[in-house]
Coordinates of N, CA and C in Angstrom, one line a residue:
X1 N -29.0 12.0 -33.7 CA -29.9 10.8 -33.6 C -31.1 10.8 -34.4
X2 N -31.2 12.1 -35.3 CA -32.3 12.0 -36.4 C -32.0 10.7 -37.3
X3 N -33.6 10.1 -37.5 CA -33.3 9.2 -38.1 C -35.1 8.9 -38.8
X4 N -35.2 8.1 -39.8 CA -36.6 7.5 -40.8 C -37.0 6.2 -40.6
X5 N -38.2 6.0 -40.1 CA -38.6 4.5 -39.6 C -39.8 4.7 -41.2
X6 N -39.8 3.2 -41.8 CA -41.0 2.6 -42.7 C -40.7 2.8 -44.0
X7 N -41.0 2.1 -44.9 CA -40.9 2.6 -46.1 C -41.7 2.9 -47.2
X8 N -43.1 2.8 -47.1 CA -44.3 2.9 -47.8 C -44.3 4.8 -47.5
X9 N -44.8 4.7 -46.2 CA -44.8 6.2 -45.5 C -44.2 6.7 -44.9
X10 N -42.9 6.5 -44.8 CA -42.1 7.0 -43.6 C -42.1 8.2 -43.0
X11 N -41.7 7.9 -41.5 CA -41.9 8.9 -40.3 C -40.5 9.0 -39.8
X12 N -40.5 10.9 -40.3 CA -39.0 11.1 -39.5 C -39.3 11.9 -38.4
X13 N -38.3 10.9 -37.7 CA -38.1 11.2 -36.0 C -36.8 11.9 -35.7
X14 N -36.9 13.2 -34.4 CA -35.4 13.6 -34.0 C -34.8 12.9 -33.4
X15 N -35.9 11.4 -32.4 CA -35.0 10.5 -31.6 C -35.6 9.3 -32.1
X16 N -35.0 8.1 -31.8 CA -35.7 7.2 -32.0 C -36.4 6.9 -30.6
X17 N -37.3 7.1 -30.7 CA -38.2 6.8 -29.7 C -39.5 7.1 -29.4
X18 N -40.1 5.6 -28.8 CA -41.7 5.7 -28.7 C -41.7 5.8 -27.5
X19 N -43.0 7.2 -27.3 CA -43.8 7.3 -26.0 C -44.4 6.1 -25.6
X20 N -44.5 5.1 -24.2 CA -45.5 4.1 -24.0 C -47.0 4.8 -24.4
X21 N -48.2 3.7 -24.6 CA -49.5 3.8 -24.5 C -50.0 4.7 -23.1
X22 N -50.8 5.8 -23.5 CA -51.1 6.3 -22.0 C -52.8 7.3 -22.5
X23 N -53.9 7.0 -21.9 CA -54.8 8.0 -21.7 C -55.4 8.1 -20.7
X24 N -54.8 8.4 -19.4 CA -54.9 8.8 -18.2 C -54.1 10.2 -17.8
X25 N -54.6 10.9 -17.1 CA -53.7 11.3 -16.2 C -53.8 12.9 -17.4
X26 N -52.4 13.8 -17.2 CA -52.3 14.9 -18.3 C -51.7 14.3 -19.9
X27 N -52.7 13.7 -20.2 CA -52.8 13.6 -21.8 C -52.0 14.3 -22.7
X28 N -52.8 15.6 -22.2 CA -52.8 16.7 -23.1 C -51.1 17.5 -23.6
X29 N -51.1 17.1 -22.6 CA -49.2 17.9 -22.4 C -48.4 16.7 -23.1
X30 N -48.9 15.7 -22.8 CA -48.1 14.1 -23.1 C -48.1 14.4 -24.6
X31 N -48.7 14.4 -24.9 CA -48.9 14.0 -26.4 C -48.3 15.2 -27.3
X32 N -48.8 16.2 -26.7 CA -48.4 18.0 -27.1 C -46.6 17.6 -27.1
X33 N -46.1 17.2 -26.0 CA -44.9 17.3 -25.8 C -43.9 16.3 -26.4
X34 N -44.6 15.3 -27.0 CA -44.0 14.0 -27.6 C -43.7 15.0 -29.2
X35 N -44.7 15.9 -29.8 CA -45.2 16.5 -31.4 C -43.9 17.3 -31.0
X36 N -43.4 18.1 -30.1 CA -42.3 19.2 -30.1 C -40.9 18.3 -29.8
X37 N -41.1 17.4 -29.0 CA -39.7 16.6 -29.6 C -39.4 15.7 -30.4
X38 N -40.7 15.4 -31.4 CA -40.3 14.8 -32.5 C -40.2 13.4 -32.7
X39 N -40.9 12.6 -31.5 CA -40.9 11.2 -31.6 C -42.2 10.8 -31.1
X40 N -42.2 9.4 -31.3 CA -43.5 8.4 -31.5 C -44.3 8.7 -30.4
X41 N -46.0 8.5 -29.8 CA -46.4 8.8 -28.7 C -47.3 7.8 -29.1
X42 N -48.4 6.9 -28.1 CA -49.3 6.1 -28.6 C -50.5 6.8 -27.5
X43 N -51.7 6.7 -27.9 CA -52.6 6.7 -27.2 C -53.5 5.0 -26.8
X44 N -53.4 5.1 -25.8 CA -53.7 3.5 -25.2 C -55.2 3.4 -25.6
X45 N -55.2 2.0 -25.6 CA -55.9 1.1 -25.8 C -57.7 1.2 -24.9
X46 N -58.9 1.1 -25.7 CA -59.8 1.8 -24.9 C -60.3 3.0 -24.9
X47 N -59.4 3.9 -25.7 CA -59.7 5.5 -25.6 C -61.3 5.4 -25.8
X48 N -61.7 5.4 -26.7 CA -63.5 5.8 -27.1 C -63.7 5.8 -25.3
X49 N -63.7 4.6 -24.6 CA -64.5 4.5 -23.4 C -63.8 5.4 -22.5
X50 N -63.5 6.6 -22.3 CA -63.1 7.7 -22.0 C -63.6 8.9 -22.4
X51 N -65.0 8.9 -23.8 CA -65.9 9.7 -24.3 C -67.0 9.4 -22.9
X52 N -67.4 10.7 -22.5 CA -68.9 10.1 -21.9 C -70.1 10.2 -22.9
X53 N -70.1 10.9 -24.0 CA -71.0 11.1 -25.2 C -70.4 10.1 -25.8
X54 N -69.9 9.1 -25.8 CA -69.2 7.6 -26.7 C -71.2 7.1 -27.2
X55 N -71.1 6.9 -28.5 CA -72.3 6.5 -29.3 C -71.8 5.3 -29.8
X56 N -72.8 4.0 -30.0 CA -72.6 2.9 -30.7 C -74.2 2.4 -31.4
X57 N -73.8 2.4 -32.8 CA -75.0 2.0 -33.2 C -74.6 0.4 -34.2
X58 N -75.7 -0.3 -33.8 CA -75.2 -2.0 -34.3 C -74.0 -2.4 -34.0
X59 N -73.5 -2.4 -32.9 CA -72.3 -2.5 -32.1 C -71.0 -1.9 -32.8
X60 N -71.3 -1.0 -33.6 CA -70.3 0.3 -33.9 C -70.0 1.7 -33.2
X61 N -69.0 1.9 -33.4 CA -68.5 3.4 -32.7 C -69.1 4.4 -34.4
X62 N -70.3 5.3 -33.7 CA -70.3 5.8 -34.4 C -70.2 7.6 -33.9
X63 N -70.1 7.5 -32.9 CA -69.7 9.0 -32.3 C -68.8 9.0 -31.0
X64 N -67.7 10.0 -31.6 CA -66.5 9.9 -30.0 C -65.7 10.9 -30.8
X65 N -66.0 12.2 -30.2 CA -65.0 13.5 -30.8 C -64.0 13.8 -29.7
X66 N -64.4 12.9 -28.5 CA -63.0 12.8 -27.6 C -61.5 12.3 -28.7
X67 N -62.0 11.1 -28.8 CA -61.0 10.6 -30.1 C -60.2 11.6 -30.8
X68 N -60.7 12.7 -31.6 CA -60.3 13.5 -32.3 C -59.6 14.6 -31.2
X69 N -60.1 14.3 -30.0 CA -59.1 15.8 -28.9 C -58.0 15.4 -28.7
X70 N -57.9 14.0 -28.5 CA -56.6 13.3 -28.4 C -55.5 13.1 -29.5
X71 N -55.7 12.7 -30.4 CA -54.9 13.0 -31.5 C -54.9 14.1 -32.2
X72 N -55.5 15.5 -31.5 CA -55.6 17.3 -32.2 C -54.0 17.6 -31.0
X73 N -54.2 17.3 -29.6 CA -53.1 17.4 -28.7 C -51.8 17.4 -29.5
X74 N -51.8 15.7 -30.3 CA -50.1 15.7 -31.0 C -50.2 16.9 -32.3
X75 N -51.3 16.7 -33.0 CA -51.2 18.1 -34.1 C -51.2 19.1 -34.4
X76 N -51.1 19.9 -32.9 CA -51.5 20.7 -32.6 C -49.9 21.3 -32.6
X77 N -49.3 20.8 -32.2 CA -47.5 21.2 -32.4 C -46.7 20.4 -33.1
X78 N -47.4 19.5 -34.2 CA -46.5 18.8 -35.2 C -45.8 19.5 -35.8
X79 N -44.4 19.1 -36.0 CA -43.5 20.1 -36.7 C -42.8 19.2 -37.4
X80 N -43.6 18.3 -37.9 CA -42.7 17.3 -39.5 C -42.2 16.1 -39.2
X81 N -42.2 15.8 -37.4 CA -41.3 15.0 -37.0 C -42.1 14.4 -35.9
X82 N -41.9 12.7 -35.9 CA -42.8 12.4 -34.9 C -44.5 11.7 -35.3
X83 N -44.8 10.9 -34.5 CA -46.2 10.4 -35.1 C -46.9 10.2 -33.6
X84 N -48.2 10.2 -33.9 CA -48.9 10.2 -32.8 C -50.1 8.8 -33.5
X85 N -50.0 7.7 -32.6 CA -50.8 6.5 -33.1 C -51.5 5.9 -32.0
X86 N -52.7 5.3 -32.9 CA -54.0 5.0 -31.5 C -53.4 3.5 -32.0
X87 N -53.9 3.0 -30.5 CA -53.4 1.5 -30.2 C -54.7 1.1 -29.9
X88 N -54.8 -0.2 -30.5 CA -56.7 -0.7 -30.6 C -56.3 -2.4 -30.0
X89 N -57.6 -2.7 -29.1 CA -56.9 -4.2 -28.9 C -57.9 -4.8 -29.6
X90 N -58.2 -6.1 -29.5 CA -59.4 -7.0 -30.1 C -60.6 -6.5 -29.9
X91 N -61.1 -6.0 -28.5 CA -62.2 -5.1 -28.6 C -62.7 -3.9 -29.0
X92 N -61.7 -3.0 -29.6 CA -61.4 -1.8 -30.0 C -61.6 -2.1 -31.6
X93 N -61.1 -3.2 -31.5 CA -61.3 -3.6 -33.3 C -62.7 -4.2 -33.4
X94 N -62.9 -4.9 -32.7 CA -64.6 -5.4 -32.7 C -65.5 -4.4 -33.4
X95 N -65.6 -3.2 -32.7 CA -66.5 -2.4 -32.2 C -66.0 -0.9 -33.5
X96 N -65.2 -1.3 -34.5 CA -65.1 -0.4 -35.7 C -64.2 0.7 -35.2
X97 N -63.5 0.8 -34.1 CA -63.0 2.1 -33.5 C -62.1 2.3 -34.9
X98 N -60.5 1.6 -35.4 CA -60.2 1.8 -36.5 C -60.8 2.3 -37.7
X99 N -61.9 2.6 -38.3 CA -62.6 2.7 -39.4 C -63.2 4.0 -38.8
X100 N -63.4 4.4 -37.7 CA -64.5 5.8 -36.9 C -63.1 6.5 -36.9
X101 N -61.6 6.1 -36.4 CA -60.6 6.9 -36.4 C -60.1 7.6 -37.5
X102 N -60.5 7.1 -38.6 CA -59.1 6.9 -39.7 C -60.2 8.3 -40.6
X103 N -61.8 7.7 -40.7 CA -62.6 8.4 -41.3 C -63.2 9.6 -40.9
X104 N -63.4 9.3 -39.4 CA -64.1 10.9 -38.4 C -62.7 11.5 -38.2
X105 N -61.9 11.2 -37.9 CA -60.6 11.9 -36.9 C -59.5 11.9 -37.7
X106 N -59.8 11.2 -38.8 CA -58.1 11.8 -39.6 C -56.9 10.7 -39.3
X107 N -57.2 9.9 -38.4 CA -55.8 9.1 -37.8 C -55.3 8.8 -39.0
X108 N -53.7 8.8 -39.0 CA -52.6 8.0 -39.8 C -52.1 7.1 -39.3
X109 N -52.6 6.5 -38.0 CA -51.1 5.4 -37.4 C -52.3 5.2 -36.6
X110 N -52.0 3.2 -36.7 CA -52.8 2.0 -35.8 C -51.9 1.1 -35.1
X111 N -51.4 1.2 -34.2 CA -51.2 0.1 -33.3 C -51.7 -1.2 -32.8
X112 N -51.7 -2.4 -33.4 CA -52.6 -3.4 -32.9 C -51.8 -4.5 -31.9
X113 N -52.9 -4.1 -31.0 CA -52.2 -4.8 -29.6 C -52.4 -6.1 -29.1
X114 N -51.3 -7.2 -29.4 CA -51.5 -8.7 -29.0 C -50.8 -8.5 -27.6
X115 N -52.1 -8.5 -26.5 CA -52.2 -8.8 -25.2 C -51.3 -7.5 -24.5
X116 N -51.0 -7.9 -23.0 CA -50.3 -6.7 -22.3 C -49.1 -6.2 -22.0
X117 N -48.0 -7.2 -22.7 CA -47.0 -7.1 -23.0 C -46.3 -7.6 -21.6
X118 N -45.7 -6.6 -20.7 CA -45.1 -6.9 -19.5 C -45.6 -7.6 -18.4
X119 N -46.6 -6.9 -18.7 CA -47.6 -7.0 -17.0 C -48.1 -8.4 -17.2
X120 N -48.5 -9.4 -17.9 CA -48.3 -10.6 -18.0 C -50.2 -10.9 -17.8
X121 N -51.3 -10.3 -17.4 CA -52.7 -10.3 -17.6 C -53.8 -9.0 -18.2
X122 N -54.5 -9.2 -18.5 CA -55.2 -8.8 -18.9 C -55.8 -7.9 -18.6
X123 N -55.9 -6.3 -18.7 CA -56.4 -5.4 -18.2 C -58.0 -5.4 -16.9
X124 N -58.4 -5.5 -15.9 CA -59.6 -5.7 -15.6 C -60.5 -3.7 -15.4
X125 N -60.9 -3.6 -15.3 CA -62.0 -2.4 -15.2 C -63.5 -2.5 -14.1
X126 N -63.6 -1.5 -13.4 CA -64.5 -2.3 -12.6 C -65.7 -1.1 -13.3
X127 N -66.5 -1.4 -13.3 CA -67.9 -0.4 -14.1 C -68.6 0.2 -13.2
X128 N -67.9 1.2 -12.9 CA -68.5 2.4 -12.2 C -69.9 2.7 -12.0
X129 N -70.8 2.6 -12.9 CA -72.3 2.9 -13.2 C -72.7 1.7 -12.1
X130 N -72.5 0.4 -11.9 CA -72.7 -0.6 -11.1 C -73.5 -1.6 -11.7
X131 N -74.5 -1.7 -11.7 CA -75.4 -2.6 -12.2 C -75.8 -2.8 -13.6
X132 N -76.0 -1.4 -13.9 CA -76.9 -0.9 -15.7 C -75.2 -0.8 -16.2
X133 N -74.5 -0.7 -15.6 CA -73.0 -0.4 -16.6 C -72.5 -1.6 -17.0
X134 N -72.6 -2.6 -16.3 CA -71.9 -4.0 -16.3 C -73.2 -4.6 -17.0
X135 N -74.2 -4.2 -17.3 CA -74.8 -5.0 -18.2 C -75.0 -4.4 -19.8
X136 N -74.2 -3.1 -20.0 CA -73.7 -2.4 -21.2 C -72.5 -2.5 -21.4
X137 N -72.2 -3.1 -20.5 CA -70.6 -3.6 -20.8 C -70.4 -4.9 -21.7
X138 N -71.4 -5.7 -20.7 CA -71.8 -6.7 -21.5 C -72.2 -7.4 -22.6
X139 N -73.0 -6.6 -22.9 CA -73.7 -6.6 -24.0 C -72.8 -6.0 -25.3
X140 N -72.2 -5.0 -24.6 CA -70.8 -4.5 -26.3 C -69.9 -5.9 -26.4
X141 N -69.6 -6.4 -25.5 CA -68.9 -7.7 -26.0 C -68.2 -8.4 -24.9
X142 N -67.8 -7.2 -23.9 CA -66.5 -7.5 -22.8 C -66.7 -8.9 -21.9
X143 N -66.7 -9.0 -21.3 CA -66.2 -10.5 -20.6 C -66.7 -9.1 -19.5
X144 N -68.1 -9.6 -18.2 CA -68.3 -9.3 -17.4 C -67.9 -10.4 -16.1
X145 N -67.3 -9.8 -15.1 CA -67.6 -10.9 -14.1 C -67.9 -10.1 -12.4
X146 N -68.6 -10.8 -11.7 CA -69.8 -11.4 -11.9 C -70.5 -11.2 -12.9
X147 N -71.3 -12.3 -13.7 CA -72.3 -12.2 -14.8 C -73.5 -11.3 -14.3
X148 N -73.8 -10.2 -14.5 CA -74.4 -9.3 -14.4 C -76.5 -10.0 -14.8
X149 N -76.1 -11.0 -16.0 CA -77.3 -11.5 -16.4 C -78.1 -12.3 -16.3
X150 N -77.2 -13.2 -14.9 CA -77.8 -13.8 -14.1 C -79.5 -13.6 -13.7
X151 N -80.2 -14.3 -13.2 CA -81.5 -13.9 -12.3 C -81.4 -13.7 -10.8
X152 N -80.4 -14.8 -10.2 CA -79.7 -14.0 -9.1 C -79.2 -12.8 -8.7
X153 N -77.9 -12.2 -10.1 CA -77.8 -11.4 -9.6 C -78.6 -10.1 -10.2
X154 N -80.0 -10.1 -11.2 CA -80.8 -9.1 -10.8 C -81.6 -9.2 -9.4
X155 N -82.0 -10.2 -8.9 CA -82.3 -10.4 -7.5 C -81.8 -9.4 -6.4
X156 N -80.6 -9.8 -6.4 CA -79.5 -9.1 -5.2 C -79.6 -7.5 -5.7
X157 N -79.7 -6.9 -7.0 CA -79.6 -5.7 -7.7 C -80.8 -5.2 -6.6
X158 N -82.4 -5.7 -7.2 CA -83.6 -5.4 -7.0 C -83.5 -5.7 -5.3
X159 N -82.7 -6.5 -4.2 CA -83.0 -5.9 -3.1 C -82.1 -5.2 -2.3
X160 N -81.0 -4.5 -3.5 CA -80.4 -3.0 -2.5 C -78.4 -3.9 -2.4
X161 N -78.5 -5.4 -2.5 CA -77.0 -6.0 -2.5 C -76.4 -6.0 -4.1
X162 N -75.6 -4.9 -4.3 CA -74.5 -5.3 -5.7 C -73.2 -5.2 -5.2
X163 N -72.5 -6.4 -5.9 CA -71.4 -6.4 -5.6 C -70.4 -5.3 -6.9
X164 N -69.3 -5.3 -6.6 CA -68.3 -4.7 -7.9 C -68.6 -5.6 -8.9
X165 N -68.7 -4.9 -10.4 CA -68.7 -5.4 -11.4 C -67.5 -5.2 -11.8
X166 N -66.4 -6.6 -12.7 CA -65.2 -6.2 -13.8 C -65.5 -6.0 -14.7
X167 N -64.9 -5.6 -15.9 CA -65.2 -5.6 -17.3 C -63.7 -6.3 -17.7
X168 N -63.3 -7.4 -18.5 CA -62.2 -7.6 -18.8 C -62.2 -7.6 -20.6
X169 N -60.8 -7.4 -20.5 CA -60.7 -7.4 -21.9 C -60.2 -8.5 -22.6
X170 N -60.9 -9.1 -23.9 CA -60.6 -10.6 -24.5 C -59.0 -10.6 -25.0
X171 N -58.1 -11.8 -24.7 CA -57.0 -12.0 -25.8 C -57.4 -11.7 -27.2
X172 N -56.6 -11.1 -27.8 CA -56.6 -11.0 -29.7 C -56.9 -12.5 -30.0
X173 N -57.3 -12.7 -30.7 CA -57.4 -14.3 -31.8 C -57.2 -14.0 -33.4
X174 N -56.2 -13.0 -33.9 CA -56.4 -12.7 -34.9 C -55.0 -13.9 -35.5
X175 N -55.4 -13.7 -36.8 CA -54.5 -14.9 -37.6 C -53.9 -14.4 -38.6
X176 N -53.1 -15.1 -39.3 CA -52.0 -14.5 -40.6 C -53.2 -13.9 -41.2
X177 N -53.9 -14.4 -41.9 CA -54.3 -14.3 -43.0 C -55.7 -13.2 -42.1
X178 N -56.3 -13.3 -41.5 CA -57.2 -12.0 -40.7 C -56.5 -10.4 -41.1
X179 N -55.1 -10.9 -40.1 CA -54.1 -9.7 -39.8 C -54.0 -8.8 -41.2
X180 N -53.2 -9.6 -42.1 CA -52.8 -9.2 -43.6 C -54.3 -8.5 -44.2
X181 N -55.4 -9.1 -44.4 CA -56.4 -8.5 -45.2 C -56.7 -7.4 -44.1
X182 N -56.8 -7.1 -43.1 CA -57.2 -6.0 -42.4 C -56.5 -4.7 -42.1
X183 N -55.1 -5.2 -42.5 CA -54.3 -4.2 -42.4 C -54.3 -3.2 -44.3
X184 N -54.4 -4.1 -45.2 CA -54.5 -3.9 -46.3 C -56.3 -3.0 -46.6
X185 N -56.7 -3.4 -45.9 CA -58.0 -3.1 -45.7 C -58.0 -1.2 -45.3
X186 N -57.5 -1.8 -44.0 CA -57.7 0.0 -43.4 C -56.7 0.8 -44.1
X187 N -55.6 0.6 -45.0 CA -54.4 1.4 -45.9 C -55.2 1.9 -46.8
X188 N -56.4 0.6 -47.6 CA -56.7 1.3 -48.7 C -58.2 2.7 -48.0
X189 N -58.8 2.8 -46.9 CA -59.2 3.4 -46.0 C -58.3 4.6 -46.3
X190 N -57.3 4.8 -46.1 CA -56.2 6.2 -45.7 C -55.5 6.0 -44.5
X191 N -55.3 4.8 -43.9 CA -54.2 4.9 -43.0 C -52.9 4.7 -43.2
X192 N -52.1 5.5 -43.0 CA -51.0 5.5 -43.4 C -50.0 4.2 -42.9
X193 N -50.0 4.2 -41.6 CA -48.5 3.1 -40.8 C -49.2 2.6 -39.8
X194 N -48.9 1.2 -39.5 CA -49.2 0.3 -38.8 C -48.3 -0.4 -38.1
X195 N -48.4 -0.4 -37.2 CA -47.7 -1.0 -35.9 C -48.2 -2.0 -35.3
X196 N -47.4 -2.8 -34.4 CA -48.1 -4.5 -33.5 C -46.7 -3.6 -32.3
X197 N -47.9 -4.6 -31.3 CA -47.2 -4.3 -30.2 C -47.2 -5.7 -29.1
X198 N -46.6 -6.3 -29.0 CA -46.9 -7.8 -28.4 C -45.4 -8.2 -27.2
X199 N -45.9 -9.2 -26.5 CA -44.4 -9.7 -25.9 C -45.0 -10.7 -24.9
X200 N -44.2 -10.9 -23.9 CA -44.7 -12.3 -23.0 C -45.4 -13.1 -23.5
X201 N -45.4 -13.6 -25.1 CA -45.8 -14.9 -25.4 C -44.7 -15.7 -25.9
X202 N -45.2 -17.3 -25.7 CA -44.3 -18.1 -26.7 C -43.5 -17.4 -28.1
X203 N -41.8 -18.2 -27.7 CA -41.1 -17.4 -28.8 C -41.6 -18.0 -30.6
X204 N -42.8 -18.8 -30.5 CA -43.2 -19.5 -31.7 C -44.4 -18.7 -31.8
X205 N -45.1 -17.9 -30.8 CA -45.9 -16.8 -30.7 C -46.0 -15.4 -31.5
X206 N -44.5 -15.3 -31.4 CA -44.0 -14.3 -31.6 C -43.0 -13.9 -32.9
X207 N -42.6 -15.2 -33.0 CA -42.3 -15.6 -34.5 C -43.2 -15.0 -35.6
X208 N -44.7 -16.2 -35.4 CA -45.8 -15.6 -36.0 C -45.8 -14.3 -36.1
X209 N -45.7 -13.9 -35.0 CA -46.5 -12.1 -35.5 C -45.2 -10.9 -36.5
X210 N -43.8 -11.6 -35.9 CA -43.0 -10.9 -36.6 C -43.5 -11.4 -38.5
X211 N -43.4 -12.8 -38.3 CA -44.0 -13.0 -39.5 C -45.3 -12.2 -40.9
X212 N -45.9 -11.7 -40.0 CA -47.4 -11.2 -40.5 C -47.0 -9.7 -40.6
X213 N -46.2 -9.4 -39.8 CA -46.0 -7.9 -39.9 C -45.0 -7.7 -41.1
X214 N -44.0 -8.7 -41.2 CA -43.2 -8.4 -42.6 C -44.1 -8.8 -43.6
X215 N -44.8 -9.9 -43.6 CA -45.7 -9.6 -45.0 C -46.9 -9.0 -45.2
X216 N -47.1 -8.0 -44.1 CA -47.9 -7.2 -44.1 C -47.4 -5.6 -44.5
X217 N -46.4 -5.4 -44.3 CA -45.8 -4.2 -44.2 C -45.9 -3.3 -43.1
X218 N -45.9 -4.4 -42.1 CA -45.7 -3.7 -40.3 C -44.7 -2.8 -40.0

């Protein structure tokens, strides 16, 4: 069942097969153990916000050597076969993660993620820090709810009542012509292979994107 996926860079695999997206849980062995059998593994979507030392300057990722622990796991027992790719959604891309990967961390393989595929909504996150988290959440870009920047709800903060804060993550809005220069973009950067990962939209949705990836070289 050896077999070569791509044709710019191709990636030989002993199986055909991709690991789902995953950075929870034992990582380390996931990723380790995808490089020894020789097929695809993705690190999900979000990783930077899994750094607690995560740095952003002018709403860039400018420090996160977690990043680099996570894709050292698959390298660490690459043996010629197999790829190990960060999956970025519209907020991941906002915020330069692709450009901090490719440059600080060596990445060869981007995943760009239109929406959640099966599960049919949108990832929510509740912001642990409570108050000051959800209003740094905010401020990088995410969709808070409750609005954290209310004057009510600093009120309720300042007399002892906060409720849970979400952080949600925005649908992609990206377009033919976005997709194609960005992808062209981060190749001439040094990334090797580029992947889309999408599903539960309109089959005219989805058209499009097969579209963009063939003349993109997806």
């Amino acid at each position: 069942l050896e077999t070569e996926i791509g044709t710019i860079n191709p990636v030989k695999l002993k199986l055909p097969i991709i690991l789902p997206a995953l950075i929870k849980l034992n990582w380390q062995d996931y990723f380790g153990g995808a490089a020894m059998a020789g097929v695809l593994t993705v690190i999900g979507e979000g990783a930077v916000t899994k750094d607690p030392t995560l740095k952003l300057e002018n709403g860039k990722v400018v420090h996160c050597p977690k990043l680099g622990e996570f894709l050292d796991a698959f390298r660490k027992y690459y043996r010629g076969y197999g790829q190990i790719i960060l999956q970025v959604n519209v907020d991941d891309d906002g915020i330069g993660v692709p450009e901090y990967a490719i440059k600080e961390c060596g990445c060869e393989a981007i995943e760009f993620k239109f929406g959640q595929s099966a599960k049919g909504v949108q990832p929510a996150r509740i912001c642990k820090g409570g108050y000051e988290e959800a209003l740094k959440k905010q401020a990088s870009g995410l969709i808070v709810r409750p609005d954290p920047s209310t004057p009510e709800m600093k009120k309720k903060f300042e007399e002892g009542c906060c409720p849970n804060f979400y952080a949600y993550d925005r649908l992609p809005l990206w377009d033919t012509k976005f997709m194609i220069n960005r992808v062209k973009e981060l190749k001439a950067m040094g990334l090797k292979n580029v992947y889309f990962k999408m599903a539960g939209y309109d089959p005219k949705d989805l058209e499009t994107v097969l579209r963009i990836a063939a003349m993109a070289g997806v």
